[in-house]
PDB file of C-alpha atoms in Angstrom:
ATOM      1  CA  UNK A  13     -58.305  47.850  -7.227  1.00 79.00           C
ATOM      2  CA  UNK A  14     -54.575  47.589  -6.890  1.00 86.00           C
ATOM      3  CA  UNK A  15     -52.309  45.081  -4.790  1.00 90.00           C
ATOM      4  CA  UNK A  16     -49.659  46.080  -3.179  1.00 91.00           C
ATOM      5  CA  UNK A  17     -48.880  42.694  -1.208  1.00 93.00           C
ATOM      6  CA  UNK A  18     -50.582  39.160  -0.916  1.00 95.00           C
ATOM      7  CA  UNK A  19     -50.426  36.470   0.873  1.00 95.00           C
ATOM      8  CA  UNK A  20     -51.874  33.134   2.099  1.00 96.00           C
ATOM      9  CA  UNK A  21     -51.400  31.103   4.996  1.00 96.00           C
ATOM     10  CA  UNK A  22     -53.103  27.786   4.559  1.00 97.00           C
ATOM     11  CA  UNK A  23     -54.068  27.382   8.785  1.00 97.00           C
ATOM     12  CA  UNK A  24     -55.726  29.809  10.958  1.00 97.00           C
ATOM     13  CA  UNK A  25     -53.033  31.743  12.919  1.00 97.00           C
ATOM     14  CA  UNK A  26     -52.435  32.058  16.461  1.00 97.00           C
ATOM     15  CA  UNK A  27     -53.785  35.536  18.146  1.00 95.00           C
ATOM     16  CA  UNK A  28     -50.265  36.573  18.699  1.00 95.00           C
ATOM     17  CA  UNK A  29     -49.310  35.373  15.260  1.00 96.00           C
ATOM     18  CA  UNK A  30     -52.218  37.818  14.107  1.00 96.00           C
ATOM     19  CA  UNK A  31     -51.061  40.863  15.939  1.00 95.00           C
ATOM     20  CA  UNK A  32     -47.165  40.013  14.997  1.00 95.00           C
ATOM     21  CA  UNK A  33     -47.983  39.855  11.105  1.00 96.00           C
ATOM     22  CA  UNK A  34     -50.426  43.243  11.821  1.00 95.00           C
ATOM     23  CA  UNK A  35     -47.358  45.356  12.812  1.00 95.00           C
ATOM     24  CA  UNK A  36     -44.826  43.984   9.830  1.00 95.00           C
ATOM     25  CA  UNK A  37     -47.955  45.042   7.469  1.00 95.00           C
ATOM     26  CA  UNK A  38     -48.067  47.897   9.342  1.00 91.00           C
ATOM     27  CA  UNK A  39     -44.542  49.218   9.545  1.00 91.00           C
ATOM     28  CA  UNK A  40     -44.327  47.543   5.861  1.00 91.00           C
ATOM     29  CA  UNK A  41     -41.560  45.216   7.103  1.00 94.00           C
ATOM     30  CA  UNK A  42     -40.861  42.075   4.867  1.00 93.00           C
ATOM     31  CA  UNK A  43     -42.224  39.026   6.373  1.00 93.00           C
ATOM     32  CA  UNK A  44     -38.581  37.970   6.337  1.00 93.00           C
ATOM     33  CA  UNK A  45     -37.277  40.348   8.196  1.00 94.00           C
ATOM     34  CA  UNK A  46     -37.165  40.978  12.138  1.00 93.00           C
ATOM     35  CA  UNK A  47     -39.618  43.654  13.392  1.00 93.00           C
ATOM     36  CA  UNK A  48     -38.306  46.259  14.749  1.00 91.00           C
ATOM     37  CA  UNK A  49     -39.693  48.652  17.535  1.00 90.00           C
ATOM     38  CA  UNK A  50     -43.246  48.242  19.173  1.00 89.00           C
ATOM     39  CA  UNK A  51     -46.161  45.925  18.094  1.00 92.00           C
ATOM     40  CA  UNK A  52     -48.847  48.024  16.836  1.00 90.00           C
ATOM     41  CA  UNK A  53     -53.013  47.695  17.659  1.00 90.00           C
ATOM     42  CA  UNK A  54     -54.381  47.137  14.868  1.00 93.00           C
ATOM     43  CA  UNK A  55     -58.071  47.663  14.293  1.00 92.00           C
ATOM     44  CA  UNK A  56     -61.092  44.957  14.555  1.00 93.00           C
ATOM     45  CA  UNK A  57     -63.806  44.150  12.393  1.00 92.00           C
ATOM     46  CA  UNK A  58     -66.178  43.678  15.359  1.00 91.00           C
ATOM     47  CA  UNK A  59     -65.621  47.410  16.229  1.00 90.00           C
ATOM     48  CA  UNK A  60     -66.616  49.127  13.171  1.00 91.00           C
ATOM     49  CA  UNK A  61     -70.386  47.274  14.373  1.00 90.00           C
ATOM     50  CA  UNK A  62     -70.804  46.584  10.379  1.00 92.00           C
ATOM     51  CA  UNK A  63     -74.605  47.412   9.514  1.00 95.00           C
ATOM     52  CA  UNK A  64     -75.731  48.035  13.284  1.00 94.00           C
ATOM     53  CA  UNK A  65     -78.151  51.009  13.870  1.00 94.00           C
ATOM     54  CA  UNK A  66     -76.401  53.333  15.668  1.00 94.00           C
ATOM     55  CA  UNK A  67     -78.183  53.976  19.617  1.00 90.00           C
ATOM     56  CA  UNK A  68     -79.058  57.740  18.614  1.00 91.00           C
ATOM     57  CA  UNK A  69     -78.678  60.487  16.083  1.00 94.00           C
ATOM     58  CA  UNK A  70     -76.012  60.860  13.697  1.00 97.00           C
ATOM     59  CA  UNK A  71     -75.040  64.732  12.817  1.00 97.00           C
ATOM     60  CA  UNK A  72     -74.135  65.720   8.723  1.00 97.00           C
ATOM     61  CA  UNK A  73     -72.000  68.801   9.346  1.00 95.00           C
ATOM     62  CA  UNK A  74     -72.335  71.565   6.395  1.00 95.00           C
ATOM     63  CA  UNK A  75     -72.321  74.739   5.369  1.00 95.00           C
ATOM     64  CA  UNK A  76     -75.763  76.733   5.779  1.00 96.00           C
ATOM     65  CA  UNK A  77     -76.478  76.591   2.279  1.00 97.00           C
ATOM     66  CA  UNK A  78     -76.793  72.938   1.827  1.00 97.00           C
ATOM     67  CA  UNK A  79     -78.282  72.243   4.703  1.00 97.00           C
ATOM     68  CA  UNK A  80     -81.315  74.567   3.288  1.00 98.00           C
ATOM     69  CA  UNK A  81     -80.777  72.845  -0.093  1.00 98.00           C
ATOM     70  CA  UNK A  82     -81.389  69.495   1.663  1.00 98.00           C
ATOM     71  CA  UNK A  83     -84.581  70.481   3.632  1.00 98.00           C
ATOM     72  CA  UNK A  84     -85.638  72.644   1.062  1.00 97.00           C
ATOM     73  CA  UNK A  85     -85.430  69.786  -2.446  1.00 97.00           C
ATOM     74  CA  UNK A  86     -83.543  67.140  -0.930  1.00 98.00           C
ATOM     75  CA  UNK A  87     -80.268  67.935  -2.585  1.00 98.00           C
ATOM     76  CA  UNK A  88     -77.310  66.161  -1.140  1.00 98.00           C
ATOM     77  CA  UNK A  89     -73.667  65.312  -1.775  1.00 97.00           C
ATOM     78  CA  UNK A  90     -72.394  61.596  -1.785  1.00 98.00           C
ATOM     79  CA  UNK A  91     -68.282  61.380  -1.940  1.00 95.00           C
ATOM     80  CA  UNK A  92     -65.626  58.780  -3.316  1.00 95.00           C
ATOM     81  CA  UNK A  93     -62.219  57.251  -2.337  1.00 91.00           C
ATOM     82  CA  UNK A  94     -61.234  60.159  -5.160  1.00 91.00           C
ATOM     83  CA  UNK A  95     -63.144  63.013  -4.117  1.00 91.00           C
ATOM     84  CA  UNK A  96     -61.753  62.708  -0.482  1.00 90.00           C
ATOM     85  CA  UNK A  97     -57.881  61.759  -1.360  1.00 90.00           C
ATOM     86  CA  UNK A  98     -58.158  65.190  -3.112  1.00 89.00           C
ATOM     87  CA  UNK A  99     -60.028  67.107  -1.438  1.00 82.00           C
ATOM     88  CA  UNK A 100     -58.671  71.104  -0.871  1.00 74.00           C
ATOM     89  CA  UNK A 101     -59.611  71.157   3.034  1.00 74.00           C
ATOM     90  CA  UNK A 102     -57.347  69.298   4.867  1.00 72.00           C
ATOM     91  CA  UNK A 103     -60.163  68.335   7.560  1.00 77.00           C
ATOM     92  CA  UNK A 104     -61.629  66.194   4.991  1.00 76.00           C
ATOM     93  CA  UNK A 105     -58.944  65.128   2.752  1.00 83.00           C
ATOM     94  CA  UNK A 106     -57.248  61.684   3.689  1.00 85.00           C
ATOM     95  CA  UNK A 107     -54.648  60.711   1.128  1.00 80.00           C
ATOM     96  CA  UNK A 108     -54.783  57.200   2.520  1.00 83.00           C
ATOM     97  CA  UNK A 109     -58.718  56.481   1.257  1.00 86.00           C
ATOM     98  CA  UNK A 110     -59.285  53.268   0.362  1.00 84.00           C
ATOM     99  CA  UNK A 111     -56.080  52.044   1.431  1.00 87.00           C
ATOM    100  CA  UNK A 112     -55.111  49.346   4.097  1.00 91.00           C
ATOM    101  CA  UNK A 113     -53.830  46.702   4.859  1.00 93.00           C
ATOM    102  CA  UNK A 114     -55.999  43.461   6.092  1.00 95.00           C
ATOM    103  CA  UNK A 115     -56.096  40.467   7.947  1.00 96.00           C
ATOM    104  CA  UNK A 116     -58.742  37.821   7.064  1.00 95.00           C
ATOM    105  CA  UNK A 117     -58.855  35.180   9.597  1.00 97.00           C
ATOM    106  CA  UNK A 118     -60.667  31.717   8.665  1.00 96.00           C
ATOM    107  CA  UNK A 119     -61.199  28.472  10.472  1.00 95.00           C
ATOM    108  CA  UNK A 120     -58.216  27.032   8.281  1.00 96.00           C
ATOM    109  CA  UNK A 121     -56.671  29.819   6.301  1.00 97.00           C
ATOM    110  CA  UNK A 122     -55.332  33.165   7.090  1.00 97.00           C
ATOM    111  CA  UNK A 123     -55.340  35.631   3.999  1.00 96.00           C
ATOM    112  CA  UNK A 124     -53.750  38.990   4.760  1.00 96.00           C
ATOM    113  CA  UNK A 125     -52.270  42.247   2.360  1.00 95.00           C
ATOM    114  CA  UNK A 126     -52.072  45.472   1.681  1.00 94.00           C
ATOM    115  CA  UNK A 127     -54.604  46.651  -0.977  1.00 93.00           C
ATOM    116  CA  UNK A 128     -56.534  49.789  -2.790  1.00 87.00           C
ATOM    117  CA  UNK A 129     -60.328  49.142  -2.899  1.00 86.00           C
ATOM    118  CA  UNK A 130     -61.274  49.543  -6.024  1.00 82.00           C
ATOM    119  CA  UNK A 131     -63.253  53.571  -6.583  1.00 89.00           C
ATOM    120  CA  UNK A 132     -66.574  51.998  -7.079  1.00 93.00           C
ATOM    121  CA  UNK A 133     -68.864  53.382  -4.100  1.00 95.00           C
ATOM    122  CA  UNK A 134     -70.466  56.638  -2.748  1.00 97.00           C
ATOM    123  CA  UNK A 135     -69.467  57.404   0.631  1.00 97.00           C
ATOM    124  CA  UNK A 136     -71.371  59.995   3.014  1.00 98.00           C
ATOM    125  CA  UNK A 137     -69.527  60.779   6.212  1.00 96.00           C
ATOM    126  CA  UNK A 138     -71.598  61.767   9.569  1.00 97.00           C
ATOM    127  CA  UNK A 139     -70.575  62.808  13.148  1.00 96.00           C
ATOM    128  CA  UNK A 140     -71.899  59.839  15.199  1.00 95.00           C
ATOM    129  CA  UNK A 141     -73.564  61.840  18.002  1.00 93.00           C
ATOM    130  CA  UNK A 142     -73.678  65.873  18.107  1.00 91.00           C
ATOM    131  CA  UNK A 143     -70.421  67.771  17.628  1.00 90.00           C
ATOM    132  CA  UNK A 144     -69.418  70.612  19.484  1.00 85.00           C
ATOM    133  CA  UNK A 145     -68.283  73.795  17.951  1.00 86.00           C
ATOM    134  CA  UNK A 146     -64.583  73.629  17.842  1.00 85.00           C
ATOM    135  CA  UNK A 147     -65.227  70.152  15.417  1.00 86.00           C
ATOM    136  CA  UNK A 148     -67.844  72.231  13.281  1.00 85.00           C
ATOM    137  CA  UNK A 149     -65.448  74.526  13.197  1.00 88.00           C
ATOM    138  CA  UNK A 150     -62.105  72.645  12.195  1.00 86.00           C
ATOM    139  CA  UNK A 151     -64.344  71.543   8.903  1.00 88.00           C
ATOM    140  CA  UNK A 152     -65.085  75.115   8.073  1.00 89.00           C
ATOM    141  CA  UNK A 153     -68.736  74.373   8.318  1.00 92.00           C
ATOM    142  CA  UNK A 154     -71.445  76.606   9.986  1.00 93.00           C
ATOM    143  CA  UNK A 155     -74.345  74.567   9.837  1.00 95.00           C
ATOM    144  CA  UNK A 156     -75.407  70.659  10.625  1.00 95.00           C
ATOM    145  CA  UNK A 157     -78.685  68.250  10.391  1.00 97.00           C
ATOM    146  CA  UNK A 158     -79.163  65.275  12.108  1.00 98.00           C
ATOM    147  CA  UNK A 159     -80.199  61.864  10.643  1.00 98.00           C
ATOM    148  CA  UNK A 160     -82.376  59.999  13.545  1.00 97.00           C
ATOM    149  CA  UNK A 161     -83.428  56.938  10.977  1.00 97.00           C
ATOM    150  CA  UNK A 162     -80.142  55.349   9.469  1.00 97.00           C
ATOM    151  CA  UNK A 163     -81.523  52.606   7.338  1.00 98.00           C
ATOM    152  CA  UNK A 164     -84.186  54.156   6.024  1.00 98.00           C
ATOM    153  CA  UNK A 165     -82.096  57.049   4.981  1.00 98.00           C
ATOM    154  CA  UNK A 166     -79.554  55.232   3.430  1.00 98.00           C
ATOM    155  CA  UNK A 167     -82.507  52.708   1.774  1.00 98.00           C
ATOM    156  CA  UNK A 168     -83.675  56.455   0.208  1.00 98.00           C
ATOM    157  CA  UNK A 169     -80.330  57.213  -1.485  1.00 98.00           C
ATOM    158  CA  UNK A 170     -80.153  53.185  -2.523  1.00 97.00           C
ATOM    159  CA  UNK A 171     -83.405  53.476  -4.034  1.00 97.00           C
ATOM    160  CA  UNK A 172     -82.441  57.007  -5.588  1.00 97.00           C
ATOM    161  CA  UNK A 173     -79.016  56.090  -6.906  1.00 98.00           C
ATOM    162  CA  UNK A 174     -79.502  52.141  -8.129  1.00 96.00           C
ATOM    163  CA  UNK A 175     -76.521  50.757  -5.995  1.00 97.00           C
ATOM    164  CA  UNK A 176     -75.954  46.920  -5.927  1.00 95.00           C
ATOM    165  CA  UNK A 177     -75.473  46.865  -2.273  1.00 95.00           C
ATOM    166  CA  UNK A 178     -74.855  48.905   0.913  1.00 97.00           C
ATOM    167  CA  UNK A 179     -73.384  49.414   4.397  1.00 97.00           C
ATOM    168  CA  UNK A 180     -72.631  51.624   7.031  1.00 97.00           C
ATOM    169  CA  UNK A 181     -71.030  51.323  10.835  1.00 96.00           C
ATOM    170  CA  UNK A 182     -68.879  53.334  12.921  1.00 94.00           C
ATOM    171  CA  UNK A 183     -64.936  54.211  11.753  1.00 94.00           C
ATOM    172  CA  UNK A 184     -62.586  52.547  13.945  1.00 94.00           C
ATOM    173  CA  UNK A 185     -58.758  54.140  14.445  1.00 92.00           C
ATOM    174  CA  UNK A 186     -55.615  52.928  14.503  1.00 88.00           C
ATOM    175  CA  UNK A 187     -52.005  54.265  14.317  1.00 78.00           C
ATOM    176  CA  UNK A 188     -51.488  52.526  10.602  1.00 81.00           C
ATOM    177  CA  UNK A 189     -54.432  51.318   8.858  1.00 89.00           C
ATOM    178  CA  UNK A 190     -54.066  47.709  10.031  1.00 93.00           C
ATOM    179  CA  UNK A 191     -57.952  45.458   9.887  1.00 94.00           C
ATOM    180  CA  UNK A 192     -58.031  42.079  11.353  1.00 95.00           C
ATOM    181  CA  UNK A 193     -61.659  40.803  10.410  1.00 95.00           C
ATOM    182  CA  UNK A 194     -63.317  37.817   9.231  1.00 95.00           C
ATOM    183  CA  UNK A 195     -62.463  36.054   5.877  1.00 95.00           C
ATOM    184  CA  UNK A 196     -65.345  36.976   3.627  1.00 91.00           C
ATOM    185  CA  UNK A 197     -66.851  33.331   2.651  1.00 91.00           C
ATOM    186  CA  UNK A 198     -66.572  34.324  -0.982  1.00 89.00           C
ATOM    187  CA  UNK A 199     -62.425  34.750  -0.803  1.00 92.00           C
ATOM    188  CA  UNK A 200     -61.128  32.568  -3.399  1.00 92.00           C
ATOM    189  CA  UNK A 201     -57.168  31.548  -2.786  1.00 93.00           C
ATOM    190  CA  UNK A 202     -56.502  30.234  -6.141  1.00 92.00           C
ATOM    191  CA  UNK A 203     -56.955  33.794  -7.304  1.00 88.00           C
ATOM    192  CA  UNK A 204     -56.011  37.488  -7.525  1.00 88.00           C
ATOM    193  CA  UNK A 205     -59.284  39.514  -8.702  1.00 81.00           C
ATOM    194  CA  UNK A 206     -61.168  42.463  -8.068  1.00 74.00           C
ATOM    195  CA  UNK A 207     -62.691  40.927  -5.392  1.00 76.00           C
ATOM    196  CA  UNK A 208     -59.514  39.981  -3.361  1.00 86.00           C
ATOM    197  CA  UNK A 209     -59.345  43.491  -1.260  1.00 85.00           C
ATOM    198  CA  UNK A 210     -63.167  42.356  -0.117  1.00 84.00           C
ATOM    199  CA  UNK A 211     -61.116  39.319   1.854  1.00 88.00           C
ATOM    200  CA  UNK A 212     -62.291  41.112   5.593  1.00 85.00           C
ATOM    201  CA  UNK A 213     -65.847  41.971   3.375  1.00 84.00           C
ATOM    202  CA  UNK A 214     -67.240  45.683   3.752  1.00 89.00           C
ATOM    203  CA  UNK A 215     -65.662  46.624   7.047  1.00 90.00           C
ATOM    204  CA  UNK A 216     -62.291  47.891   5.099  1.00 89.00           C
ATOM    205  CA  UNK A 217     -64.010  51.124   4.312  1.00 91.00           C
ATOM    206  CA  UNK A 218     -64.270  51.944   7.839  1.00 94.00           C
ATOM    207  CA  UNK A 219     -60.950  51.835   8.571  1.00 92.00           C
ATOM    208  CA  UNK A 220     -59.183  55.351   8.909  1.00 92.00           C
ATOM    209  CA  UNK A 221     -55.899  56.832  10.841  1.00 89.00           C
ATOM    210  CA  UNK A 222     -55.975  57.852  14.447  1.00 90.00           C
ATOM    211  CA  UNK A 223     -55.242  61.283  13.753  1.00 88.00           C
ATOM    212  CA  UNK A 224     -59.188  62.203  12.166  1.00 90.00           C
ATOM    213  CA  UNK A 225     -60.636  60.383  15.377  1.00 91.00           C
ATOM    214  CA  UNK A 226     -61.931  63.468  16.907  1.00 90.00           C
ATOM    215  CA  UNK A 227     -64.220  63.221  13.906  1.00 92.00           C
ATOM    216  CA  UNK A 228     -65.998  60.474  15.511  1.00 94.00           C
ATOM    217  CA  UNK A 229     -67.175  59.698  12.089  1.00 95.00           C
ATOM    218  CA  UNK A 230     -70.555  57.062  11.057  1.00 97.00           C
ATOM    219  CA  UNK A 231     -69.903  56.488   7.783  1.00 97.00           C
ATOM    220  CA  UNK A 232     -72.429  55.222   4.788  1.00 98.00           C
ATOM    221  CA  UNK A 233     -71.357  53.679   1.985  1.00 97.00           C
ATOM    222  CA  UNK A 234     -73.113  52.619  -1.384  1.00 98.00           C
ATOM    223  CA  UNK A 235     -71.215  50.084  -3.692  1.00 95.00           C
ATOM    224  CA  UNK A 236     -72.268  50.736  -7.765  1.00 96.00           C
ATOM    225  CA  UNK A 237     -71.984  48.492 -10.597  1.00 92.00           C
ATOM    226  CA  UNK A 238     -69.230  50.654 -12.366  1.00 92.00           C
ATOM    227  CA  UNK A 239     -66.046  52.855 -11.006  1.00 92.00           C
ATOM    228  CA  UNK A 240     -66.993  56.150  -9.604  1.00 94.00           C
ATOM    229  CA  UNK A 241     -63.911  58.558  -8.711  1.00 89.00           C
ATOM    230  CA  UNK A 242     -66.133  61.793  -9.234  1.00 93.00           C
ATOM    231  CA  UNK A 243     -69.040  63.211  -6.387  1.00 95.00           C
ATOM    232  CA  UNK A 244     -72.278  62.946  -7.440  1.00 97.00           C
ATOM    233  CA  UNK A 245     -75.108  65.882  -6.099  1.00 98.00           C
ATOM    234  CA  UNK A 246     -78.525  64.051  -6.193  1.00 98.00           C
ATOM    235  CA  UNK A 247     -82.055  64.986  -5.287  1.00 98.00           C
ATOM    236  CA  UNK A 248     -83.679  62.807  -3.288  1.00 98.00           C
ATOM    237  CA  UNK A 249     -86.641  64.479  -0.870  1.00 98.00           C
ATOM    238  CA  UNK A 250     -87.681  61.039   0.230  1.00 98.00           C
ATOM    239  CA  UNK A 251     -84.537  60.932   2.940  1.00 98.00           C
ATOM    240  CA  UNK A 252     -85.608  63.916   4.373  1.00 98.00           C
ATOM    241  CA  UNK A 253     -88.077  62.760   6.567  1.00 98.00           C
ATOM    242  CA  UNK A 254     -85.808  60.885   8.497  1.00 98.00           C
ATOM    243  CA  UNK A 255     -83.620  64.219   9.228  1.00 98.00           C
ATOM    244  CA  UNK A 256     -84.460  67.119  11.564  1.00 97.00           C
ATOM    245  CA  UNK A 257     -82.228  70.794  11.638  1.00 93.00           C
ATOM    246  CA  UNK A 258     -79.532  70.936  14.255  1.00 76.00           C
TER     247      UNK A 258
END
């Protein structure tokens, strides 16, 4: 985890004094300083619908291989922050994983920053709904499989991989990767930790620039109890049941 800025406001700020201080994080402008040019939208906690089962089927896109590979032994590929701020196609790469900045709003204290999240959760990215062929085809995939059973698939790669905890919800867009959320109950103000880039909780990971939102992405995420930078291939045959071919 890395800080980049932090900062605590001991009172609950106004809505306007929320947006304001969203754009100067945004457009990185020193809280001293006058902003200039248009208030951004920033993105909302309550949009990403943190751990709510989305209405229908969520679509994996892949190529043909893998998809067989899944039905066939259950194999399947879970990313990290690393693996996708790397990543040679430029469909999936996003050199901004894992980084935003955040707003966490309490009944008397404000806490707000631009952070890293710390590289220490699998990530598996779906297409919330079914894509058309022009998306398929922008990933350089030929194949797809649809997940109709979200928490029991992601309780089947839990139970495979050990995690300590996980979540999933819908990515929310936004010009600059601005979150205004909640302030987790466990933020501490008397210190900078590990934990401090949790202040909005679990919804930070769904936060991504407004140029991938034609991915329409449902992302999964699995939290471990060390760092993880590298992708991990597991086989786990017990998700497939919740999973039918496109």
């Amino acid at each position: 985890m890395r800080v980049y800025f932090h900062r605590v406001e001991f009172r609950r700020l106004s809505t306007f004094e929320i947006v304001f201080l969203a754009s100067k994080l945004a457009k990185r402008t020193p809280l001293d300083q006058p902003l200039v040019g248009e208030i951004i939208d920033p993105a909302y906690e309550e949009d990403v619908r943190l751990m709510q089962p989305p209405t229908g089927s969520v679509a994996k896109m892949a190529k043909k291989e893998h998809v067989d590979a899944f039905f066939n032994e259950g194999r399947i590929r879970l990313g990290t922050y690393e693996d996708f701020r790397t990543q040679g196609n430029a469909e999936v790469r996003d050199h901004q994983e894992g980084l935003a900045s955040v707003v966490g709003v309490g009944d008397s204290i404000t806490a707000f920053g631009t952070y890293q999240r710390a590289d220490d959760s699998y990530i598996f990215c779906t297409f919330s709904g079914k894509p058309d062929i022009k998306v398929i085809d922008q990933f350089g995939y030929d194949d797809q499989f649809f997940i109709h059973d979200v928490v029991a698939f992601c309780l089947a790669i839990n139970s495979s991989i050990g995690s300590t905890s996980m979540s999933f919800g819908n990515c929310v867009y936004c010009e600059q990767k601005v979150l205004v959320g909640r302030l987790n109950p466990m933020f501490d103000a008397t210190r900078i930790d590990h934990r401090t880039a949790d202040l909005a909780g679990e919804a930070t990971h769904y936060v991504k620039p407004v140029r991938y939102s034609h991915q329409n992405e449902f992302r999964m995420v699995w939290r471990m109890r060390r760092p993880v930078s590298e992708p991990i291939i597991i086989n786990c045959p017990e998700a497939v049941q919740f999973c039918s071919r496109g």
